[in-house]
Amino acid sequence: LSNVRNIRQNFAVARWAVQKHIDFVTAHEFMPCTGDEELDKRLSDFVAMASEKDNFDVSGRHDRRRWMRIAEGCRLIDGDVFGLRVRGGYLQAIESDRVKNPDLMSDLVSDENPIANSPWTNGIKNDDTNRPISYAVWSRTEASQQMEYDRSIKASAVIPFGFYDRFDQIRGISP
């Protein structure tokens, strides 16, 4: 993953190809077609307001267009990225490398902790039908390049955004 990210940053042709892909995939506008011009205008105005960076991204840094461009780049390079639904209608991005199996040998896992008794696959706990139940999210530590287990998030709060080519696939895989 770090090699691919490095190539994207340092190889001009690869960067150009990624940017062109993003241009074609994310270049769209919301266009309501209800047949009622007044309703269409109100819907467009609402989406425009909700798409502003202070109303869309929980960090307040990215409007909907930029957020989608960054997410598509992550999806293309990393294989997937996740959107966490946050109270208030915001989205928080969870990058691919932050979703991984919890360390079952760590002191964070105990008999009282439900993650100790369930199998995880690439950071996702699934039920018998392969439906996601929860995601194990890790945080980057400030002191080093290490990661530490942060928390398990219910699948109903997560929007997976990745390249999926098979029915049984659990995580996205970069093309």
Steps between C-alpha positions, in 0.01 A plus 500: 500500500775745586681419172188576296446825692864590438464436124190720489692783669825473306416368153337770285331266250343290778380814680351633174321167434354495853384863468336429162317201648380716789391776258277260306360309796420791733405771249127508561246742637177434681217553250151435637239413240171496687315690228423780745740790436449656842565169679805434280640843592441444872661155484802641314536779755480253788764269349725800429470611864554147636805458272692793650805399703353619830188290441648189338841402642520458876844665498364798303788476249338350192180574313313212338680533165850496650406227750378279215817568296722402795283194573520387136878538508515289817270242345714483186837478676410318823206293377247647740421780740217535750262780586384516859159657554539748782220662700380821332512361146878518459735247346839405639745317277673187626795413281558139399809437709313598818261203469674181604456209736524579870807358668347206684809469720484856630373600841212685327334164438344317793227245561255788553594658168287362212784523248687227687243234406434584135704441186620806308598513133709797391355715776136410440286268710231328288204283588428156348361659182813712451316817603727744687425535871778736602829656396819509712645850467854589598645848565836637399715594798662841499828379649582255221374338184335229711130428524297420810161335521236769545155344491248276331234681297157355415467426129175700478703819553758420229477554125757278322632647176723264306562287194307176537527236227368189677190422704698358796752783507525671840738790421555698183804426284673766293478441126 
